Coordinates of C-alpha atoms and ligand atoms in Angstrom, one line a residue:
M29 CA -20.2 -25.5 10.1
D30 CA -17.8 -22.7 11.1
Y31 CA -18.3 -19.0 11.2
V32 CA -16.0 -16.1 10.2
S33 CA -16.1 -12.5 11.2
T34 CA -17.1 -9.8 8.6
R35 CA -14.0 -7.9 9.7
G36 CA -11.6 -10.8 9.0
S37 CA -9.5 -11.0 12.2
A38 CA -11.6 -12.6 14.9
P39 CA -11.1 -16.4 15.3
A40 CA -13.5 -18.7 13.5
L41 CA -16.1 -20.3 15.8
D42 CA -18.6 -23.1 15.7
F43 CA -22.3 -22.6 16.1
E44 CA -22.1 -22.9 19.9
G45 CA -19.3 -20.3 20.0
V46 CA -21.1 -17.7 17.8
T47 CA -24.4 -18.2 19.7
L48 CA -22.7 -17.3 23.0
A49 CA -20.4 -14.7 21.6
G50 CA -22.9 -12.4 19.8
L51 CA -20.5 -9.8 18.4
A52 CA -17.1 -10.9 17.1
S53 CA -14.0 -9.7 19.0
D54 CA -12.8 -7.6 16.1
G55 CA -16.1 -5.7 16.1
G56 CA -17.5 -7.6 13.1
L57 CA -20.5 -9.9 12.8
Y58 CA -20.3 -13.7 12.3
V59 CA -21.5 -15.3 9.1
P60 CA -21.2 -18.9 8.0
R61 CA -18.0 -19.6 6.1
E62 CA -20.2 -20.8 3.2
W63 CA -23.9 -21.0 2.6
P64 CA -25.4 -24.5 2.8
R65 CA -27.5 -25.2 -0.2
F66 CA -30.6 -27.4 -0.6
T67 CA -31.5 -29.0 -4.0
Q68 CA -34.9 -28.3 -5.5
D69 CA -35.9 -31.8 -4.6
E70 CA -34.9 -31.4 -1.0
I71 CA -37.0 -28.2 -0.8
A72 CA -40.0 -29.8 -2.5
A73 CA -39.8 -32.6 0.1
M74 CA -40.2 -30.0 2.9
A75 CA -43.8 -29.0 1.8
G76 CA -46.4 -29.7 4.4
L77 CA -44.0 -30.2 7.3
P78 CA -45.2 -28.9 10.7
Y79 CA -43.3 -25.6 11.5
A80 CA -41.1 -27.1 14.2
E81 CA -40.0 -29.9 11.9
L82 CA -39.3 -27.5 9.0
A83 CA -37.4 -25.3 11.4
A84 CA -35.1 -28.2 12.5
K85 CA -34.5 -29.2 8.9
V86 CA -33.7 -25.7 7.7
M87 CA -31.4 -24.9 10.7
Q88 CA -29.5 -28.2 11.0
P89 CA -26.8 -27.3 8.4
F90 CA -26.0 -24.1 10.4
V91 CA -26.1 -25.9 13.8
G92 CA -23.7 -28.6 12.5
D93 CA -22.3 -30.8 15.3
S94 CA -23.2 -28.4 18.1
I95 CA -26.6 -30.0 18.6
A96 CA -27.8 -33.5 17.4
P97 CA -30.7 -33.5 15.0
D98 CA -33.1 -35.2 17.5
R99 CA -32.3 -32.7 20.2
L100 CA -32.7 -29.7 17.8
L101 CA -36.2 -31.0 16.9
E102 CA -37.0 -31.1 20.7
L103 CA -35.9 -27.5 21.0
T104 CA -37.8 -26.2 18.0
R105 CA -40.9 -28.1 19.3
E106 CA -40.6 -26.4 22.7
A107 CA -39.9 -22.9 21.3
Y108 CA -42.7 -23.0 18.8
G109 CA -45.1 -24.9 21.0
R110 CA -45.5 -21.6 22.9
F111 CA -47.1 -19.9 19.9
A112 CA -50.8 -19.2 19.9
H113 CA -51.4 -20.4 16.3
A114 CA -50.9 -24.0 15.1
A115 CA -49.2 -22.8 11.9
V116 CA -46.9 -20.7 14.1
T117 CA -46.5 -18.1 11.3
P118 CA -49.8 -18.3 9.4
L119 CA -50.1 -16.8 5.9
V120 CA -53.2 -14.6 5.1
Q121 CA -54.3 -13.6 1.7
L122 CA -55.3 -9.9 0.9
D123 CA -56.0 -10.1 -2.8
E124 CA -54.8 -12.0 -5.9
R125 CA -51.2 -10.9 -5.5
H126 CA -50.7 -9.8 -1.9
W127 CA -50.3 -11.9 1.2
V128 CA -49.4 -11.2 4.8
L129 CA -47.2 -13.5 6.9
E130 CA -48.3 -13.1 10.5
L131 CA -45.1 -13.4 12.7
F132 CA -46.8 -12.0 15.9
H133 CA -48.4 -15.1 17.4
G134 CA -45.6 -15.5 20.0
P135 CA -45.9 -14.8 23.7
T136 CA -45.2 -11.0 23.5
L137 CA -47.0 -10.3 20.2
A138 CA -43.8 -9.3 18.4
F139 CA -42.0 -11.0 15.6
K140 CA -38.9 -11.0 17.7
D141 CA -40.4 -13.9 19.6
V142 CA -39.8 -16.2 16.7
A143 CA -36.0 -15.9 17.1
L144 CA -35.8 -15.1 20.8
Q145 CA -37.9 -18.0 22.1
L146 CA -35.4 -20.4 20.4
L147 CA -32.3 -18.3 21.5
G148 CA -33.4 -18.6 25.1
L149 CA -33.4 -22.4 24.8
L150 CA -30.0 -22.4 23.0
F151 CA -28.4 -20.4 25.7
E152 CA -29.7 -22.8 28.4
E153 CA -28.6 -25.8 26.3
F154 CA -25.0 -24.6 25.8
L155 CA -24.5 -23.1 29.2
S156 CA -25.7 -26.2 31.0
K157 CA -23.3 -28.3 29.0
R158 CA -20.4 -25.9 29.9
D159 CA -21.7 -25.4 33.5
D160 CA -21.3 -21.6 32.9
H161 CA -23.5 -18.6 33.4
I162 CA -24.3 -15.5 31.5
T163 CA -25.7 -12.1 32.5
I164 CA -27.8 -10.5 29.7
V165 CA -27.9 -6.7 30.0
G166 CA -30.0 -4.6 27.6
A167 CA -31.8 -1.4 27.2
T168 CA -35.2 -1.2 25.5
S169 CA -37.7 1.4 24.3
G170 CA -40.3 -1.4 24.1
D171 CA -40.6 -4.5 22.0
T172 CA -37.1 -6.1 22.2
G173 CA -37.1 -6.0 26.0
S174 CA -40.3 -7.9 26.5
A175 CA -39.5 -10.5 23.9
A176 CA -36.0 -11.1 25.4
I177 CA -37.4 -11.3 29.0
D178 CA -40.1 -13.8 28.0
A179 CA -37.5 -15.9 26.2
V180 CA -35.2 -16.4 29.2
A181 CA -37.6 -16.1 32.1
G182 CA -37.0 -19.0 34.5
R183 CA -34.2 -20.5 32.4
A184 CA -31.2 -21.9 34.2
K185 CA -27.8 -20.2 33.8
V186 CA -29.1 -16.9 32.6
D187 CA -29.9 -13.7 34.4
I188 CA -31.4 -10.8 32.5
F189 CA -31.2 -7.1 33.5
M190 CA -33.4 -4.9 31.3
L191 CA -33.3 -1.1 31.5
H192 CA -36.1 1.0 30.3
P193 CA -36.6 4.8 30.6
F194 CA -38.9 5.5 33.5
G195 CA -42.3 6.7 32.3
R196 CA -41.4 6.7 28.7
V197 CA -42.6 3.3 27.5
S198 CA -46.2 2.5 26.8
D199 CA -48.3 0.8 29.6
V200 CA -48.6 -2.4 27.5
Q201 CA -44.9 -2.6 26.8
R202 CA -43.9 -1.9 30.4
R203 CA -46.3 -4.4 31.8
Q204 CA -45.2 -7.1 29.3
M205 CA -41.8 -6.8 31.0
T206 CA -42.6 -6.0 34.6
T207 CA -45.3 -8.7 35.1
V208 CA -42.8 -11.4 34.4
L209 CA -41.9 -12.4 38.0
A210 CA -39.3 -15.1 37.5
P211 CA -36.3 -14.7 39.9
N212 CA -33.8 -14.4 37.1
V213 CA -35.6 -11.4 35.5
H214 CA -34.6 -7.9 36.7
N215 CA -36.4 -4.8 35.3
I216 CA -34.8 -1.5 36.0
A217 CA -36.6 1.8 35.3
I218 CA -34.0 4.5 35.1
D219 CA -34.5 8.3 35.1
G220 CA -33.6 9.6 31.6
S221 CA -34.3 8.7 28.0
F222 CA -33.8 5.5 26.1
D223 CA -30.5 6.8 24.7
D224 CA -29.3 7.3 28.3
A225 CA -30.2 3.7 29.1
Q226 CA -28.5 2.5 26.0
A227 CA -25.3 4.5 26.8
M228 CA -25.2 2.8 30.2
V229 CA -25.4 -0.6 28.6
K230 CA -22.6 0.3 26.2
R231 CA -20.5 1.5 29.0
M232 CA -21.0 -1.7 30.9
F233 CA -19.8 -3.8 28.0
A234 CA -16.5 -1.8 28.1
D235 CA -16.2 -1.8 32.0
T236 CA -13.6 -4.4 32.8
A237 CA -14.6 -4.4 36.5
M238 CA -17.9 -5.8 35.3
T239 CA -16.9 -7.9 32.4
G240 CA -14.1 -9.5 34.4
R241 CA -16.6 -10.8 37.0
F242 CA -19.6 -11.5 34.9
A243 CA -20.1 -12.9 31.4
I244 CA -22.1 -10.0 30.1
S245 CA -24.0 -10.7 26.9
A246 CA -26.5 -9.0 24.7
V247 CA -29.5 -10.4 22.8
N248 CA -29.6 -7.9 20.0
S249 CA -30.1 -8.8 16.4
I250 CA -26.4 -9.1 15.6
N251 CA -26.6 -12.6 17.1
W252 CA -26.3 -15.2 14.3
A253 CA -28.7 -17.6 15.9
R254 CA -31.5 -15.1 15.8
L255 CA -31.0 -14.5 12.1
M256 CA -30.9 -18.3 11.5
A257 CA -34.3 -18.8 13.2
Q258 CA -35.8 -16.1 10.9
V259 CA -34.8 -17.9 7.7
V260 CA -37.4 -20.6 8.5
Y261 CA -40.5 -18.6 7.9
Y262 CA -39.3 -17.6 4.4
F263 CA -39.2 -21.3 3.6
A264 CA -42.6 -21.9 5.3
S265 CA -44.4 -19.3 3.4
A266 CA -42.8 -19.8 0.0
L267 CA -43.5 -23.6 0.2
Q268 CA -47.2 -22.8 0.8
L269 CA -47.2 -20.6 -2.3
G270 CA -45.8 -23.2 -4.6
A271 CA -42.0 -23.1 -4.1
P272 CA -39.7 -24.5 -5.4
C273 CA -41.7 -24.5 -8.6
R274 CA -42.8 -20.9 -8.2
K275 CA -40.9 -17.8 -7.2
V276 CA -42.0 -15.6 -4.4
A277 CA -41.2 -11.9 -3.5
F278 CA -41.1 -10.6 0.1
S279 CA -41.6 -7.1 1.5
V280 CA -40.0 -6.6 4.9
P281 CA -40.4 -3.7 7.4
T282 CA -36.8 -3.0 8.1
G283 CA -34.8 -1.5 11.0
N284 CA -31.6 -3.3 11.8
F285 CA -31.7 -5.3 8.5
G286 CA -31.8 -8.6 10.4
D287 CA -35.2 -9.8 9.2
V288 CA -34.7 -9.0 5.5
F289 CA -31.1 -10.4 5.6
A290 CA -32.7 -13.7 6.7
G291 CA -34.5 -13.7 3.4
Y292 CA -31.2 -13.2 1.6
V293 CA -29.9 -16.3 3.4
A294 CA -33.0 -18.3 2.4
A295 CA -32.3 -17.3 -1.3
K296 CA -28.6 -18.4 -0.9
M297 CA -29.8 -21.7 0.4
G298 CA -31.7 -22.3 -2.8
L299 CA -35.2 -21.0 -2.0
P300 CA -36.5 -19.3 -5.3
V301 CA -36.8 -15.7 -4.1
E302 CA -37.8 -13.3 -6.9
R303 CA -37.1 -10.2 -4.9
L304 CA -36.6 -8.8 -1.4
I305 CA -38.3 -5.4 -0.9
V306 CA -36.7 -3.4 1.9
A307 CA -39.4 -1.2 3.4
T308 CA -38.4 1.7 5.6
N309 CA -40.1 4.7 7.1
V310 CA -38.6 8.1 6.8
N311 CA -35.5 6.8 8.6
D312 CA -34.4 5.5 5.3
I313 CA -30.6 4.9 5.4
V314 CA -30.8 1.4 4.0
A315 CA -33.3 2.4 1.3
R316 CA -30.9 5.1 0.2
A317 CA -27.9 2.7 0.3
I318 CA -29.7 0.2 -1.9
A319 CA -31.1 2.8 -4.4
S320 CA -27.9 4.9 -4.7
G321 CA -25.0 3.4 -2.9
D322 CA -24.9 6.2 -0.4
Y323 CA -24.9 4.9 3.2
S324 CA -24.9 8.0 5.4
C325 CA -26.5 8.7 8.8
G326 CA -29.0 11.4 9.4
T327 CA -30.8 12.1 12.7
V328 CA -33.5 9.7 13.8
V329 CA -37.0 11.0 13.3
P330 CA -39.6 9.4 15.7
T331 CA -42.5 7.8 13.9
A332 CA -45.6 5.6 14.6
A333 CA -43.3 2.6 13.7
P334 CA -40.7 2.9 16.4
S335 CA -39.0 -0.4 15.8
M336 CA -37.9 1.0 12.4
D337 CA -36.6 4.3 13.8
I338 CA -32.9 3.7 13.5
Q339 CA -29.8 5.5 12.4
V340 CA -27.5 2.6 11.5
S341 CA -28.7 -0.9 10.4
S342 CA -26.2 -3.1 12.1
N343 CA -26.9 -6.2 10.0
F344 CA -26.3 -4.4 6.8
E345 CA -22.6 -5.2 7.3
R346 CA -23.3 -8.8 6.7
L347 CA -24.7 -8.0 3.2
L348 CA -21.8 -5.7 2.5
F349 CA -19.4 -8.5 3.4
D350 CA -21.1 -11.2 1.4
A351 CA -22.1 -9.2 -1.7
G352 CA -18.7 -7.4 -1.7
G353 CA -16.6 -10.5 -2.2
R354 CA -16.1 -11.5 1.5
D355 CA -12.9 -9.5 2.0
G356 CA -12.8 -9.0 5.8
A357 CA -9.7 -6.7 5.7
A358 CA -11.3 -4.4 3.1
L359 CA -14.6 -4.3 5.0
A360 CA -12.9 -3.6 8.3
A361 CA -11.2 -0.5 6.7
Q362 CA -14.5 0.6 5.1
M363 CA -16.4 0.3 8.4
T364 CA -13.7 2.1 10.4
G365 CA -14.1 5.0 7.9
F366 CA -17.8 4.9 8.3
E367 CA -17.6 4.9 12.1
A368 CA -15.4 8.0 11.9
S369 CA -17.3 10.0 9.3
K370 CA -20.9 8.5 9.6
A371 CA -21.0 8.1 5.8
M372 CA -19.7 5.7 3.2
Q373 CA -20.1 4.8 -0.4
L374 CA -20.8 1.2 -1.4
T375 CA -18.3 -0.4 -3.7
N376 CA -19.5 -1.4 -7.2
A377 CA -19.5 -5.1 -6.2
Q378 CA -21.5 -4.3 -3.1
R379 CA -24.0 -2.3 -5.1
E380 CA -24.4 -4.9 -7.8
G381 CA -24.6 -7.8 -5.3
A382 CA -27.4 -6.0 -3.4
A383 CA -29.2 -5.0 -6.6
A384 CA -29.4 -8.6 -7.8
L385 CA -32.0 -9.3 -5.1
F386 CA -33.0 -6.2 -3.2
T387 CA -35.1 -3.2 -4.0
S388 CA -36.2 -0.6 -1.5
A389 CA -39.1 1.8 -0.8
R390 CA -39.8 4.2 1.9
A391 CA -43.2 5.1 3.4
D392 CA -44.1 8.4 5.1
A393 CA -46.9 8.7 7.6
G394 CA -49.5 9.2 4.9
D395 CA -48.4 6.2 2.9
M396 CA -48.5 4.1 6.1
S397 CA -52.1 5.1 7.0
Q398 CA -53.3 4.6 3.5
A399 CA -51.9 1.1 3.3
M400 CA -53.5 0.3 6.7
R401 CA -56.9 1.6 5.4
W402 CA -56.5 -0.4 2.1
A403 CA -55.9 -3.7 3.9
F404 CA -58.9 -3.0 6.2
E405 CA -61.3 -2.0 3.4
A406 CA -60.1 -4.5 0.7
A407 CA -59.6 -7.6 2.9
G408 CA -60.8 -6.8 6.5
Q409 CA -57.3 -7.1 7.8
V410 CA -56.1 -4.8 10.6
L411 CA -52.3 -4.2 10.3
D412 CA -49.9 -2.5 12.7
P413 CA -47.9 0.5 11.5
H414 CA -44.7 -1.5 10.7
T415 CA -46.6 -4.1 8.6
A416 CA -48.5 -1.3 6.9
I417 CA -45.2 0.2 5.8
G418 CA -44.2 -3.2 4.4
L419 CA -47.5 -3.4 2.5
H420 CA -47.1 0.1 1.1
A421 CA -43.7 -1.0 -0.3
A422 CA -45.1 -4.2 -1.6
R423 CA -47.9 -2.5 -3.5
A424 CA -45.5 0.2 -4.9
A425 CA -43.0 -2.4 -6.2
E426 CA -42.6 -2.3 -10.0
G427 CA -41.6 -4.8 -12.6
L428 CA -42.5 -8.0 -10.8
P429 CA -43.6 -10.8 -13.1
A430 CA -47.4 -11.1 -13.0
D431 CA -47.5 -14.6 -11.5
V432 CA -45.2 -13.8 -8.5
P433 CA -47.0 -13.6 -5.2
V434 CA -45.8 -10.9 -2.8
V435 CA -45.6 -11.7 0.9
T436 CA -45.5 -8.8 3.4
L437 CA -44.0 -9.8 6.7
A438 CA -46.3 -8.7 9.6
T439 CA -43.9 -7.9 12.4
A440 CA -46.2 -6.8 15.2
H441 CA -49.7 -7.4 16.5
P442 CA -51.9 -4.3 15.8
A443 CA -53.1 -4.3 19.4
K444 CA -49.6 -3.2 20.4
F445 CA -50.1 0.1 18.5
V446 CA -53.8 0.7 19.0
D447 CA -53.7 4.5 18.8
A448 CA -52.0 4.6 15.4
V449 CA -54.3 1.9 14.1
E450 CA -57.4 3.6 15.3
R451 CA -56.4 6.9 13.7
A452 CA -56.1 5.2 10.3
T453 CA -58.9 2.8 10.4
G454 CA -61.3 3.7 13.2
V455 CA -60.8 0.2 14.7
R456 CA -59.3 -0.4 18.2
P457 CA -57.9 -4.0 18.0
P458 CA -58.2 -5.7 21.4
L459 CA -55.3 -7.5 23.0
P460 CA -55.5 -11.3 22.3
A461 CA -57.0 -13.4 25.1
R462 CA -53.6 -14.9 26.1
V463 CA -52.3 -11.5 27.2
G464 CA -55.7 -10.0 28.0
D465 CA -55.2 -10.0 31.8
L466 CA -52.0 -8.0 31.4
F467 CA -53.5 -5.1 33.3
E468 CA -54.5 -7.2 36.3
R469 CA -51.1 -8.8 36.8
E470 CA -48.7 -7.8 39.5
E471 CA -45.8 -5.6 38.4
R472 CA -42.3 -5.7 39.7
F473 CA -39.4 -3.4 38.8
D474 CA -36.9 -1.2 40.6
H475 CA -36.5 2.5 39.9
L476 CA -32.9 3.8 39.8
P477 CA -31.4 7.2 39.2
G478 CA -29.9 7.8 35.7
D479 CA -26.4 7.1 37.2
Y480 CA -24.1 4.4 35.8
D481 CA -22.5 3.5 39.1
A482 CA -25.9 2.9 40.8
V483 CA -26.9 0.6 37.9
A484 CA -23.6 -1.3 37.9
A485 CA -23.8 -1.8 41.7
Y486 CA -27.4 -3.0 41.4
I487 CA -26.4 -5.6 38.8
A488 CA -23.2 -6.6 40.6
E489 CA -25.2 -7.4 43.7
R490 CA -27.7 -9.6 41.9
A491 CA -25.9 -11.3 39.0
T492 CA -24.2 -14.7 39.2
P493 CA -20.4 -14.5 38.5
R494 CA -18.9 -16.3 35.5
N495 CA -17.1 -19.6 36.2
G496 CA -13.4 -19.6 37.0
Ligands
PLP27 C1 -37.5 -5.2 15.2 C2 -38.7 -4.9 14.4 C3 -38.6 -4.6 13.0 C4 -37.3 -4.4 12.3 O1 -36.6 -5.7 12.1 P1 -35.1 -5.7 11.8 O2 -34.7 -7.1 11.8 O3 -34.4 -4.9 12.8 O4 -34.9 -5.1 10.4 C5 -39.7 -4.3 12.3 N1 -41.0 -4.3 12.9 C6 -41.1 -4.6 14.2 C7 -42.4 -4.6 14.8 C8 -40.0 -4.9 15.0 O5 -40.2 -5.2 16.3

């Protein structure tokens, strides 16, 4: 399987190449040259497989010759063996129509674990083979940082430097990062805001003094391997609900459009998906684009669902490329225009391509609390704010055939957002036992001034240079 850039001019790469590259060199995102497709019989034969086996089956066409099937299965067993539930992503029923797919049983209670636990192993696999080394640099306001750190802690050939704004992440989120004491993990608290930290990371990717010495890499959701790992749970849940004989709809709390795009990929592979409901909070750029074709940035409004507080949905470019006829040169021009004016209009082909599968709905703070209360009162389920937004959109969806079940993806454990949950339901969900001693563990991080040169010098002193 080879991969092409959405902007048409970067070289095609194999799976190993796209995993290590992240972003394409022309600024685009990598997508498979064509979608692999399973027959209905092949999908039916997947029913009942343990999650790790299903994962290896669904991902093998994307991995191609980069990893042998036996080895891929070893990797998925290792990655998903670290989850606290035997089903890895268990499905819970709320009422006759609505289900919740719990994606938060990984080590850091965030759905990002599902993809990042595997990505950490893939990095180690490919870098050991090449005898090379990478330096992951990121900025986090919470969830992504802890999931990325956990995924690479103690792994050979990888160092991670994670910046967070000093005093501005929650105690739980900070401790999930700073209590990981592996020698390849470096937590840096900087004076300033998340945006200041993010700006430093961006500057470092463009700093040739740093990129010349170190193979600096990111683990953000533009990495194809992360998306690929997320396709698996669409198969897992749809199979449980009767696929391929029965269609299933999904409602997905959306930020960067990675998770819901994985649902689109599942549909392209032959999974009978009736609809993908893109759920946003008041930061609704993608909901507007899908409803009206208008993709234009506003300013980010902070909400109780911070992982969905985004201005631009980076993975949306993959949908624009695929739905718009896969014309890299045309999309490159469209994206350049967007980057200059912060607004664009979808083409007719892009709009129609999106409308074939996606609808959208946005939830404000009241809708979110109401959905949380409904789940608690109707089914005894305590949901986090992101999942509650997904459930609101699922329940608001119109025109679905009566026999189609609707699965809302539960993207975070409610204990990570106790205050918002308590306000809506009166319940304070406890941290699960596996992370229950978080507040007794030793913390380690360094506190640096909000100064790029200080951060670059800190990293240069500790990172392992690239080979050659
Ligand atoms: C990252 C995240 C999302 C958004 O996922 P995307 O793939 O960026 O759309 C939603 N909910 C939670 C809890 C997250 O951490």
